[in-house]
Amino acid sequence: MRILIVYAHPEPDSLTGSLKDVAVEHLRDEGHEVVVSDLYAMGWKAHADAADFGTVEETNFMLASGVAYSGGTLSADIRAEQDKLRWAQVVLLHFPLWWYSMPAILKGWVDRVFTNGFAYGAGSTALPRYGAGALSGRRAMLVVSIGGREPAYSERGINGHIDDLLFPIHHGILYYPGMDVLPPFLVHGSLRVDERRFDDLADELRARLSRIDELEPIPYRTQAGGDYDRTLRLRDDVDTAGTAGFGLHRAS
């Protein structure tokens, strides 16, 4: 398989970096083609601005990104990452959980690479979304290092359930343009990982990656599947099986 790893950590010898190295070595040993976008090493520009678009007359920022995409005037670094996404069958995002989200440099990768016309559309040019779209047919998985202990990210945990914290990434970034989102590989208590535990984590990650093509994705509801009304609100007659919040958008 063709696998793109987007890696976001400033320290190569960090836990996140070390697990990324485990993933690259294991996947290549199993015969997969692997490309890594090491955002810090690349000096990735984290903020989106008009300089990304070249010379375009459109003044609406969102629409301007689409004009630049269709006209081939996006900056070279953006076009290179879009080419990687077209090539990939699997996308892995390796990052630490910082302030309840991904590092700014990775969010900037999304902001700049997922342009109008490539990952989403609007108005009469709208692309399908939520279960369909430009990136359909690809699988995506997060590999996340989390400083806090697992109970603090549980149903009654002070930090909120980890599924809720990751929902904007899983559902709003990866599923929105059509990718199948696999359950994340989570490392809680990342500040207290000793050599023995790292070896166990590495084995667990290798085992997960060996099954990357057969893992069941998170069963999010599709936009076009009939569960939502015209306003994109979940219909009142849809069985939600006692769920609430973000869980409403998972099929029973």
Short mmCIF file of C-alpha atoms in Angstrom, two decimals:
data_model
loop_
_atom_site.label_atom_id
_atom_site.label_comp_id
_atom_site.label_asym_id
_atom_site.label_seq_id
_atom_site.Cartn_x
_atom_site.Cartn_y
_atom_site.Cartn_z
CA MET A 1 0.00 0.00 0.00
CA ARG A 2 0.99 3.63 -0.45
CA ILE A 3 1.17 5.32 2.92
CA LEU A 4 1.66 9.00 3.74
CA ILE A 5 2.80 9.89 7.27
CA VAL A 6 2.34 13.52 8.30
CA TYR A 7 4.50 14.01 11.38
CA ALA A 8 4.41 17.02 13.68
CA HIS A 9 6.89 17.24 16.55
CA PRO A 10 9.91 19.56 16.88
CA GLU A 11 12.13 16.94 18.58
CA PRO A 12 13.17 13.89 16.51
CA ASP A 13 13.98 11.85 19.64
CA SER A 14 10.59 12.53 21.26
CA LEU A 15 8.13 9.72 21.92
CA THR A 16 6.11 10.91 18.92
CA GLY A 17 9.23 10.91 16.75
CA SER A 18 10.33 7.50 17.97
CA LEU A 19 6.92 5.96 17.26
CA LYS A 20 6.98 7.54 13.81
CA ASP A 21 10.33 5.83 13.18
CA VAL A 22 8.87 2.51 14.35
CA ALA A 23 5.96 2.96 11.93
CA VAL A 24 8.17 3.84 8.96
CA GLU A 25 10.54 0.91 9.52
CA HIS A 26 7.75 -1.60 10.09
CA LEU A 27 5.64 -0.52 7.13
CA ARG A 28 8.61 -0.61 4.77
CA ASP A 29 9.65 -4.01 6.10
CA GLU A 30 6.15 -5.23 5.23
CA GLY A 31 6.57 -4.00 1.66
CA HIS A 32 4.55 -0.80 1.78
CA GLU A 33 5.63 2.41 0.06
CA VAL A 34 6.00 5.12 2.70
CA VAL A 35 6.41 8.88 2.30
CA VAL A 36 6.92 11.12 5.34
CA SER A 37 6.06 14.80 5.57
CA ASP A 38 8.14 15.91 8.57
CA LEU A 39 6.60 19.35 9.01
CA TYR A 40 9.18 20.83 11.39
CA ALA A 41 12.11 19.53 9.34
CA MET A 42 10.46 20.92 6.21
CA GLY A 43 10.10 24.33 7.82
CA TRP A 44 6.41 24.16 6.95
CA LYS A 45 4.68 27.56 6.91
CA ALA A 46 1.87 27.19 9.41
CA HIS A 47 -0.37 30.11 8.43
CA ALA A 48 -2.51 30.39 5.34
CA ASP A 49 -2.48 33.72 3.53
CA ALA A 50 -2.88 35.22 0.07
CA ALA A 51 0.76 34.48 -0.74
CA ASP A 52 -0.31 30.84 -1.09
CA PHE A 53 -2.42 31.63 -4.16
CA GLY A 54 -0.18 33.47 -6.59
CA THR A 55 -1.89 36.18 -8.61
CA VAL A 56 -5.67 35.78 -8.47
CA GLU A 57 -8.36 38.42 -8.76
CA GLU A 58 -10.84 36.78 -6.37
CA THR A 59 -10.90 38.66 -3.06
CA ASN A 60 -12.87 36.15 -0.97
CA PHE A 61 -10.14 34.14 0.76
CA MET A 62 -11.91 30.78 0.61
CA LEU A 63 -12.89 31.16 -3.03
CA ALA A 64 -9.43 32.48 -3.91
CA SER A 65 -7.89 29.21 -2.76
CA GLY A 66 -10.19 27.41 -5.19
CA VAL A 67 -9.28 29.73 -8.06
CA ALA A 68 -5.60 29.14 -7.33
CA TYR A 69 -6.15 25.39 -7.13
CA SER A 70 -8.02 25.18 -10.44
CA GLY A 71 -5.62 27.61 -12.09
CA GLY A 72 -2.48 25.82 -10.91
CA THR A 73 -1.09 28.85 -9.08
CA LEU A 74 -0.98 27.44 -5.54
CA SER A 75 2.47 27.63 -3.96
CA ALA A 76 4.79 24.72 -4.70
CA ASP A 77 4.77 23.35 -1.14
CA ILE A 78 0.98 23.08 -1.12
CA ARG A 79 0.87 21.41 -4.53
CA ALA A 80 3.49 18.89 -3.39
CA GLU A 81 1.41 17.90 -0.35
CA GLN A 82 -1.76 17.61 -2.44
CA ASP A 83 0.12 15.32 -4.81
CA LYS A 84 1.11 13.15 -1.83
CA LEU A 85 -2.51 12.91 -0.74
CA ARG A 86 -3.63 11.91 -4.24
CA TRP A 87 -0.93 9.24 -4.25
CA ALA A 88 -1.65 7.85 -0.79
CA GLN A 89 -4.02 5.04 0.05
CA VAL A 90 -3.48 5.48 3.80
CA VAL A 91 -2.79 8.71 5.71
CA LEU A 92 -1.29 8.59 9.21
CA LEU A 93 -1.12 11.75 11.33
CA HIS A 94 1.54 11.47 14.09
CA PHE A 95 1.38 14.24 16.68
CA PRO A 96 1.26 15.05 20.40
CA LEU A 97 -1.95 16.36 21.92
CA TRP A 98 -1.18 20.00 22.76
CA TRP A 99 -3.86 22.14 24.40
CA TYR A 100 -6.56 19.61 23.50
CA SER A 101 -5.71 19.60 19.80
CA MET A 102 -2.99 19.10 17.21
CA PRO A 103 0.12 21.31 17.09
CA ALA A 104 -0.34 24.56 15.18
CA ILE A 105 2.03 23.46 12.43
CA LEU A 106 -0.18 20.45 11.66
CA LYS A 107 -3.36 22.54 11.74
CA GLY A 108 -1.56 24.87 9.35
CA TRP A 109 -0.86 21.92 7.06
CA VAL A 110 -4.60 21.24 6.96
CA ASP A 111 -5.50 24.91 6.52
CA ARG A 112 -3.16 25.32 3.56
CA VAL A 113 -3.38 21.91 1.85
CA PHE A 114 -7.12 21.21 2.10
CA THR A 115 -8.03 24.00 -0.29
CA ASN A 116 -11.34 24.80 -1.91
CA GLY A 117 -11.71 22.62 -4.98
CA PHE A 118 -9.31 20.02 -3.62
CA ALA A 119 -10.87 18.92 -0.31
CA TYR A 120 -14.14 20.86 -0.28
CA GLY A 121 -16.29 23.14 -2.38
CA ALA A 122 -19.09 25.66 -1.99
CA GLY A 123 -22.23 26.79 -3.79
CA SER A 124 -22.82 25.39 -7.24
CA THR A 125 -19.36 23.76 -7.24
CA ALA A 126 -19.88 21.93 -3.92
CA LEU A 127 -18.01 18.66 -3.60
CA PRO A 128 -19.64 15.69 -1.84
CA ARG A 129 -18.71 15.48 1.83
CA TYR A 130 -19.09 13.40 4.99
CA GLY A 131 -18.64 9.91 3.59
CA ALA A 132 -17.93 10.99 0.03
CA GLY A 133 -15.62 13.48 -1.60
CA ALA A 134 -12.26 14.10 -3.18
CA LEU A 135 -10.35 11.93 -0.71
CA SER A 136 -12.72 8.96 -0.73
CA GLY A 137 -11.10 5.55 -0.90
CA ARG A 138 -8.34 6.50 1.53
CA ARG A 139 -7.96 5.34 5.11
CA ALA A 140 -6.76 7.67 7.83
CA MET A 141 -5.53 7.07 11.37
CA LEU A 142 -4.18 9.25 14.15
CA VAL A 143 -1.18 8.25 16.26
CA VAL A 144 -1.40 10.55 19.28
CA SER A 145 0.84 10.98 22.32
CA ILE A 146 -1.07 12.32 25.33
CA GLY A 147 0.63 13.60 28.46
CA GLY A 148 -2.26 12.90 30.87
CA ARG A 149 -3.38 9.54 32.18
CA GLU A 150 -6.24 7.70 30.49
CA PRO A 151 -8.88 8.20 33.26
CA ALA A 152 -8.63 11.97 32.84
CA TYR A 153 -9.80 11.54 29.22
CA SER A 154 -12.70 9.18 29.98
CA GLU A 155 -16.46 9.70 30.22
CA ARG A 156 -16.15 11.46 33.59
CA GLY A 157 -12.60 12.68 33.13
CA ILE A 158 -11.78 16.31 33.79
CA ASN A 159 -10.33 16.77 30.30
CA GLY A 160 -13.38 15.40 28.51
CA HIS A 161 -13.63 12.13 26.63
CA ILE A 162 -10.81 11.65 24.14
CA ASP A 163 -13.35 10.76 21.44
CA ASP A 164 -14.91 14.21 21.85
CA LEU A 165 -11.54 15.99 21.76
CA LEU A 166 -10.57 14.18 18.56
CA PHE A 167 -13.98 14.56 16.87
CA PRO A 168 -13.06 17.82 15.09
CA ILE A 169 -10.07 16.04 13.53
CA HIS A 170 -11.73 12.69 12.86
CA HIS A 171 -15.07 13.96 11.59
CA GLY A 172 -14.38 17.55 10.56
CA ILE A 173 -11.01 17.16 8.83
CA LEU A 174 -10.65 13.53 7.73
CA TYR A 175 -14.21 12.26 7.25
CA TYR A 176 -15.49 15.53 5.75
CA PRO A 177 -13.58 15.05 2.45
CA GLY A 178 -14.43 11.35 2.36
CA MET A 179 -11.69 9.41 4.11
CA ASP A 180 -12.49 6.30 6.14
CA VAL A 181 -11.36 7.14 9.67
CA LEU A 182 -9.85 4.31 11.70
CA PRO A 183 -9.86 4.22 15.52
CA PRO A 184 -6.83 6.18 16.78
CA PHE A 185 -3.67 4.73 18.29
CA LEU A 186 -3.41 6.53 21.62
CA VAL A 187 -0.51 6.70 24.06
CA HIS A 188 -1.63 8.11 27.40
CA GLY A 189 0.85 9.08 30.09
CA SER A 190 3.46 9.89 27.46
CA LEU A 191 5.64 11.77 29.96
CA ARG A 192 6.22 8.55 31.92
CA VAL A 193 7.17 6.10 29.17
CA ASP A 194 10.26 4.09 30.12
CA GLU A 195 12.21 1.77 27.86
CA ARG A 196 10.15 -1.30 28.72
CA ARG A 197 6.85 0.44 28.09
CA PHE A 198 8.16 1.91 24.86
CA ASP A 199 9.00 -1.59 23.62
CA ASP A 200 5.43 -2.67 24.43
CA LEU A 201 4.00 0.38 22.67
CA ALA A 202 6.17 -0.26 19.62
CA ASP A 203 4.90 -3.85 19.43
CA GLU A 204 1.30 -2.65 19.76
CA LEU A 205 1.80 -0.09 16.99
CA ARG A 206 3.39 -2.69 14.70
CA ALA A 207 0.45 -5.03 15.31
CA ARG A 208 -2.04 -2.25 14.55
CA LEU A 209 -0.25 -1.23 11.35
CA SER A 210 -0.08 -4.84 10.16
CA ARG A 211 -3.90 -4.76 10.11
CA ILE A 212 -4.26 -1.29 8.62
CA ASP A 213 -6.09 -2.61 5.56
CA GLU A 214 -8.65 -4.61 7.54
CA LEU A 215 -9.48 -2.41 10.53
CA GLU A 216 -13.11 -1.31 10.74
CA PRO A 217 -13.48 2.47 10.40
CA ILE A 218 -15.45 4.59 12.86
CA PRO A 219 -19.07 4.23 11.65
CA TYR A 220 -19.92 7.88 11.07
CA ARG A 221 -23.21 8.65 9.40
CA THR A 222 -22.93 9.77 5.79
CA GLN A 223 -24.44 13.08 4.73
CA ALA A 224 -26.23 11.48 1.80
CA GLY A 225 -27.45 8.41 3.68
CA GLY A 226 -30.84 9.83 4.64
CA ASP A 227 -30.19 10.45 8.36
CA TYR A 228 -30.03 14.25 7.97
CA ASP A 229 -32.68 16.69 6.83
CA ARG A 230 -32.14 19.53 4.35
CA THR A 231 -30.63 21.73 7.05
CA LEU A 232 -28.10 18.94 7.79
CA ARG A 233 -29.66 18.35 11.20
CA LEU A 234 -30.11 14.74 12.30
CA ARG A 235 -33.74 13.84 11.72
CA ASP A 236 -35.90 13.42 14.82
CA ASP A 237 -37.03 9.93 13.75
CA VAL A 238 -33.47 8.55 13.49
CA ASP A 239 -32.71 6.02 16.21
CA THR A 240 -29.82 7.38 18.27
CA ALA A 241 -29.81 4.52 20.78
CA GLY A 242 -29.56 6.80 23.82
CA THR A 243 -26.44 8.61 22.59
CA ALA A 244 -25.85 12.34 22.81
CA GLY A 245 -23.35 14.97 21.71
CA PHE A 246 -20.88 13.93 19.03
CA GLY A 247 -21.96 10.31 19.46
CA LEU A 248 -25.17 11.17 17.60
CA HIS A 249 -23.19 11.16 14.37
CA ARG A 250 -22.12 7.55 14.69
CA ALA A 251 -24.51 5.01 13.20
CA SER A 252 -26.01 2.59 15.71
#
